[in-house]
Coordinates of C-alpha atoms in Angstrom, one line a residue:
M1 CA -0.4 0.1 -0.2
N2 CA 2.0 3.3 -0.8
Q3 CA 1.5 6.3 1.3
M4 CA -1.3 8.4 -0.2
S5 CA -3.6 6.1 -0.4
K6 CA -2.7 5.4 4.0
I7 CA -3.8 9.1 3.7
D8 CA -7.0 7.9 2.2
T9 CA -6.9 5.6 4.2
F10 CA -6.9 7.9 6.7
I11 CA -9.9 10.4 6.5
Q12 CA -12.4 8.1 6.2
Q13 CA -11.2 6.5 8.7
A14 CA -11.7 9.4 10.2
V15 CA -14.9 10.0 9.3
S16 CA -17.0 6.8 10.1
S17 CA -15.0 6.6 13.8
V18 CA -18.2 9.2 15.2
P19 CA -21.5 9.8 14.2
I20 CA -20.6 13.6 12.4
S21 CA -22.7 15.6 12.4
G22 CA -23.3 18.2 9.2
T23 CA -24.2 21.5 12.0
S24 CA -21.6 20.3 13.4
L25 CA -18.8 19.8 10.8
I26 CA -20.5 23.3 8.8
A27 CA -19.6 25.5 12.3
S28 CA -15.9 24.1 12.1
L29 CA -15.1 24.4 8.5
Y30 CA -16.5 28.4 8.8
G31 CA -15.0 29.2 11.9
D32 CA -12.0 27.7 10.3
S33 CA -11.9 28.9 7.0
L34 CA -14.5 30.9 6.1
L35 CA -13.8 33.1 9.1
H36 CA -11.8 35.1 7.5
R37 CA -12.1 35.2 4.4
G38 CA -15.6 36.6 4.5
G39 CA -18.0 35.3 6.6
T40 CA -20.0 34.8 3.5
V41 CA -19.8 31.6 0.5
W42 CA -22.3 29.8 -1.9
L43 CA -23.7 26.5 -1.5
G44 CA -21.7 25.0 -4.0
S45 CA -18.9 26.0 -2.4
L46 CA -19.8 23.7 0.7
A47 CA -21.2 20.6 -1.4
A48 CA -18.7 21.0 -3.4
M49 CA -15.5 21.5 -0.1
L50 CA -16.9 18.5 1.5
E51 CA -18.1 16.2 -1.7
G52 CA -14.4 14.3 -1.3
L53 CA -15.3 13.5 2.0
G54 CA -18.3 11.6 1.3
F55 CA -21.1 14.4 1.7
G56 CA -23.9 15.0 -1.1
E57 CA -26.0 17.6 -1.4
R58 CA -28.4 17.3 0.6
F59 CA -26.3 16.5 4.3
V60 CA -24.6 20.8 2.7
R61 CA -28.1 22.1 2.7
T62 CA -29.8 20.4 6.0
A63 CA -27.1 21.1 7.7
L64 CA -27.5 25.6 6.5
F65 CA -30.9 25.1 6.5
R66 CA -31.0 24.3 10.4
L67 CA -27.6 27.3 11.2
N68 CA -30.4 29.2 9.9
K69 CA -33.1 28.4 11.7
E70 CA -30.9 28.7 14.6
G71 CA -29.6 32.5 13.7
W72 CA -26.1 31.5 13.2
L73 CA -25.8 31.6 9.5
D74 CA -28.3 34.1 7.1
V75 CA -28.7 33.0 4.3
E76 CA -28.6 35.8 0.0
R77 CA -30.4 34.7 -2.6
I78 CA -29.0 36.0 -5.2
G79 CA -31.1 34.5 -8.7
R80 CA -30.9 30.2 -7.8
R81 CA -27.4 30.7 -6.0
S82 CA -28.3 30.7 -2.5
F83 CA -25.3 32.6 -0.7
Y84 CA -24.9 31.7 3.5
R85 CA -22.9 34.0 5.8
L86 CA -21.9 34.3 9.7
S87 CA -24.7 36.0 10.4
D88 CA -23.6 38.5 13.7
K89 CA -25.0 35.9 16.3
G90 CA -22.5 33.0 14.3
Q91 CA -19.6 35.3 14.7
R92 CA -19.3 36.4 18.0
L93 CA -19.7 32.9 19.4
T94 CA -17.0 31.4 16.5
R95 CA -15.3 34.2 17.3
R96 CA -15.5 33.2 21.1
A97 CA -14.7 29.5 20.4
E98 CA -11.7 31.1 17.8
N99 CA -10.2 32.3 21.6
K100 CA -9.4 29.2 23.2
I101 CA -9.6 26.2 19.6
Y102 CA -6.2 28.2 18.1
R103 CA -3.8 29.2 21.9
A104 CA -0.6 28.3 20.9
E105 CA -0.2 27.7 24.8
T106 CA -2.8 27.9 28.2
P107 CA -2.3 31.3 29.9
A108 CA 0.0 32.3 33.0
W109 CA -1.4 32.0 35.7
D110 CA -1.7 35.4 38.1
G111 CA -3.8 33.4 41.1
T112 CA -7.2 36.0 40.5
W113 CA -10.3 33.5 41.0
L114 CA -13.7 35.4 39.1
L115 CA -16.4 33.7 40.9
L116 CA -20.4 33.9 39.7
L117 CA -23.0 33.6 42.2
S118 CA -26.5 33.5 40.6
E119 CA -30.2 34.7 42.2
G120 CA -33.4 34.2 41.5
L121 CA -32.8 32.9 37.9
D122 CA -35.5 31.0 37.0
R123 CA -35.4 27.0 36.9
A124 CA -34.7 26.6 32.8
T125 CA -32.7 30.3 32.7
L126 CA -30.0 29.4 35.1
S127 CA -29.6 26.0 33.1
D128 CA -29.1 27.9 29.7
V129 CA -26.5 30.3 31.5
K130 CA -25.1 27.3 33.3
K131 CA -24.6 25.6 30.3
Q132 CA -22.7 28.8 28.4
L133 CA -20.6 29.4 31.0
I134 CA -19.5 26.1 31.6
W135 CA -18.9 26.3 27.6
Q136 CA -16.4 29.3 28.7
G137 CA -14.1 27.1 31.0
F138 CA -16.2 27.9 34.9
G139 CA -17.1 25.0 36.9
T140 CA -19.1 24.7 38.9
L141 CA -18.3 24.8 43.3
A142 CA -22.4 24.5 44.1
P143 CA -25.5 25.5 42.5
S144 CA -25.4 28.7 42.6
L145 CA -22.1 29.4 43.1
M146 CA -19.4 29.2 40.1
A147 CA -16.0 30.2 39.7
S148 CA -13.4 29.9 37.1
P149 CA -9.0 31.2 37.1
S150 CA -8.5 31.6 33.4
Q151 CA -11.4 34.7 32.3
K152 CA -11.8 37.8 32.5
L153 CA -14.7 40.0 34.2
A154 CA -15.2 42.1 31.3
D155 CA -15.6 38.6 29.4
V156 CA -17.7 37.3 31.2
Q157 CA -19.9 40.2 31.4
S158 CA -20.2 40.7 27.8
L159 CA -22.0 37.1 27.6
L160 CA -24.6 38.1 30.8
H161 CA -25.2 41.2 29.3
E162 CA -26.0 38.7 26.6
A163 CA -28.2 36.0 28.1
G164 CA -30.2 39.0 29.7
V165 CA -29.4 37.4 33.3
A166 CA -26.5 41.2 34.2
D167 CA -29.2 42.4 37.1
N168 CA -29.4 38.4 38.3
V169 CA -25.9 37.5 38.7
I170 CA -23.2 39.1 40.9
C171 CA -19.4 38.4 40.0
F172 CA -16.6 38.4 42.5
E173 CA -12.5 39.0 42.7
A174 CA -10.7 36.5 44.6
H175 CA -7.1 35.0 44.8
S176 CA -5.8 32.1 45.0
P177 CA -7.0 30.5 48.0
L178 CA -5.5 30.1 51.9
A179 CA -1.9 27.2 52.1
L180 CA -4.4 25.2 54.4
S181 CA -7.1 24.6 51.4
R182 CA -5.5 24.1 48.3
A183 CA -5.8 20.1 49.4
A184 CA -9.6 20.2 49.6
L185 CA -9.5 22.8 46.5
R186 CA -7.1 20.2 43.8
A187 CA -9.7 17.5 45.3
R188 CA -12.9 19.7 44.2
V189 CA -11.1 20.5 40.4
E190 CA -10.9 17.0 39.2
E191 CA -14.9 17.0 39.7
C192 CA -16.0 20.4 39.3
W193 CA -14.8 21.1 35.9
Q194 CA -15.2 16.9 35.1
L195 CA -12.1 16.1 34.2
T196 CA -11.6 12.6 33.8
E197 CA -13.9 12.7 30.7
Q198 CA -12.3 16.0 29.5
N199 CA -8.8 13.3 29.8
V200 CA -11.1 10.4 28.2
M201 CA -11.6 12.7 25.0
Y202 CA -8.4 14.1 24.5
D203 CA -7.4 11.0 24.9
T204 CA -9.0 9.6 22.3
F205 CA -8.5 12.6 20.0
I206 CA -4.2 11.8 20.9
Q207 CA -4.9 8.0 19.2
L208 CA -7.2 8.4 17.0
F209 CA -4.4 12.4 15.1
R210 CA -0.2 10.5 15.6
P211 CA -0.1 8.0 13.1
L212 CA -1.3 10.7 10.9
L213 CA 1.6 13.4 12.3
S214 CA 4.8 10.5 11.2
L215 CA 2.6 10.1 8.0
L216 CA 2.3 13.1 6.6
R217 CA 6.6 13.5 8.5
E218 CA 6.8 10.4 5.5
V219 CA 4.9 11.2 3.0
D220 CA 6.6 14.1 -0.4
A221 CA 5.2 17.0 -0.7
D222 CA 4.2 16.8 -3.9
E223 CA 1.9 13.7 -2.9
L224 CA -0.2 15.8 -0.2
T225 CA -2.8 17.3 -2.7
P226 CA -4.7 20.8 -2.0
E227 CA -8.1 19.1 -1.1
R228 CA -6.1 16.0 0.9
C229 CA -4.8 19.1 3.7
F230 CA -8.3 20.5 3.4
Q231 CA -9.3 17.2 5.1
I232 CA -7.3 16.2 7.0
Q233 CA -7.1 20.5 8.6
L234 CA -11.3 20.4 8.2
L235 CA -11.3 16.7 10.4
L236 CA -8.4 17.7 12.8
I237 CA -10.1 21.2 14.0
H238 CA -13.7 19.2 14.0
F239 CA -12.2 16.9 16.1
Y240 CA -10.5 19.3 18.6
R241 CA -12.6 21.5 18.4
R242 CA -15.2 19.2 20.1
V243 CA -13.1 18.4 23.0
V244 CA -11.0 21.3 23.4
L245 CA -14.3 23.9 23.9
K246 CA -15.2 21.9 27.2
D247 CA -11.9 22.3 28.3
P248 CA -11.6 25.0 30.6
L249 CA -8.2 25.1 30.3
L250 CA -7.0 25.5 33.4
P251 CA -3.6 26.9 35.4
E252 CA -0.6 24.2 35.3
E253 CA -1.2 24.8 39.4
L254 CA -5.2 22.7 39.2
L255 CA -4.4 20.1 36.7
P256 CA -4.0 16.4 37.7
A257 CA -0.4 14.8 36.6
H258 CA 0.4 13.8 33.0
W259 CA -2.7 16.3 31.9
P260 CA -2.7 15.5 28.2
G261 CA -4.0 18.8 27.3
G262 CA -1.7 19.9 26.1
S263 CA -0.3 17.2 24.7
A264 CA -3.1 16.8 22.0
R265 CA -2.6 20.2 21.5
Q266 CA 0.8 20.5 20.6
L267 CA -0.3 17.6 18.1
C268 CA -3.0 19.7 16.5
I269 CA -0.3 22.6 16.0
N270 CA 2.6 20.0 14.1
I271 CA -1.1 19.2 12.2
Y272 CA -2.3 22.5 11.9
Q273 CA 0.9 23.9 10.0
R274 CA 1.5 20.8 8.1
V275 CA -1.3 21.0 5.4
A276 CA -2.7 24.8 6.1
P277 CA -1.2 26.8 3.3
A278 CA -2.4 23.8 1.1
A279 CA -5.4 23.8 2.8
L280 CA -6.7 27.2 2.6
A281 CA -5.3 27.3 -2.0
F282 CA -8.2 25.0 -1.9
V283 CA -10.1 27.1 0.0
S284 CA -9.3 30.2 -2.4
E285 CA -10.2 28.2 -5.5
K286 CA -14.1 26.1 -4.2
G287 CA -14.5 28.8 -2.4
E288 CA -17.6 31.1 -4.6
T289 CA -19.0 34.9 -2.8
P290 CA -21.2 36.6 -4.7
V291 CA -19.1 39.2 -5.9
G292 CA -16.1 36.7 -7.0
E293 CA -13.6 34.7 -5.1
L294 CA -12.8 34.4 -1.6
P295 CA -10.9 37.6 0.1
A296 CA -7.9 36.6 1.2
P297 CA -6.9 35.6 5.1
G298 CA -5.8 38.6 7.1
S299 CA -3.2 39.3 10.0
L300 CA -5.6 37.5 12.2
F301 CA -5.4 34.9 10.6
Y302 CA -1.8 33.6 10.2
Q303 CA -1.5 34.4 13.7
R304 CA -3.1 30.9 15.1
F305 CA -1.0 28.9 16.8
G306 CA 1.4 31.0 17.3
G307 CA 1.6 31.5 14.4
L308 CA 1.2 30.0 10.3
P309 CA 3.7 29.2 7.4
V310 CA 2.4 32.4 5.0
N311 CA 2.5 30.6 1.5
E312 CA 5.6 31.2 -1.0
G313 CA 4.8 33.3 -4.3
R314 CA 1.6 34.3 -3.3
S315 CA 1.2 38.5 -1.4
Y316 CA -2.0 37.8 0.3
A317 CA -3.9 41.7 0.6
S318 CA -4.9 41.9 4.4
V319 CA -8.7 41.9 4.5
S320 CA -9.8 43.9 8.1
D321 CA -10.6 40.6 10.3

């Protein structure tokens, strides 16, 4: 079996390893490939990008319909063509996710905690707000008390205002607990932030993608076609996104020994940097907007994971991020 067929086999195995939600996959595609390129693309372009992975036009249409219904995408029809763009809500959520997905390392911690005490919320609203806060890295210390060592107050206040509950949540800033509390805190961290489940998810990601890194190091550069690089990059981010968005990104001081999050992130970075230039070219080839080609990505795109290679021999005009 030649190396190229091994790459194809890996892609097929990744696609079939777990059921893939169309809405989730296309959300990954928009966030990874389109957010910094205007965020608008023709339905036919999306179908062409995903066809090689075995997803047909019906799969794409159904997912786009649902994302539009959820207010995540807006649609513009020009003649018989439909163009889907990230809505204000979609852009806001995608950029919020981007900050977690593409970071190169866990930021240093100064020992500050953000505590949120929720009072006077009905059960349904409280549940919805808690889900959003958990997604942002908060843990539940008590039924109405949540805590995060990594969130900025301004970002959380913005989230609470968007949810319409800013007047019902009391925010405190606190410092790292006294020495006599550290053991008790570490014992609570694993339960409050569900780290055991996260550990398993990271291990699964590593087991799936580590063999791919070896393959990428063995193959000649010209064997990695733009389409295959795009497929690898999309699947990589789709699977990594599912894990890292649930990761509270706790400081190292609070994590258990042998935490796999750092290894998973470095594996993702190594693969992403290898395939990103050719994947970008594939999206440029297939992507079509109401006015023609997709705009070139701006500088923020190239800051992902601490820095991406810029395609040789091509000048990218900077666009607004």
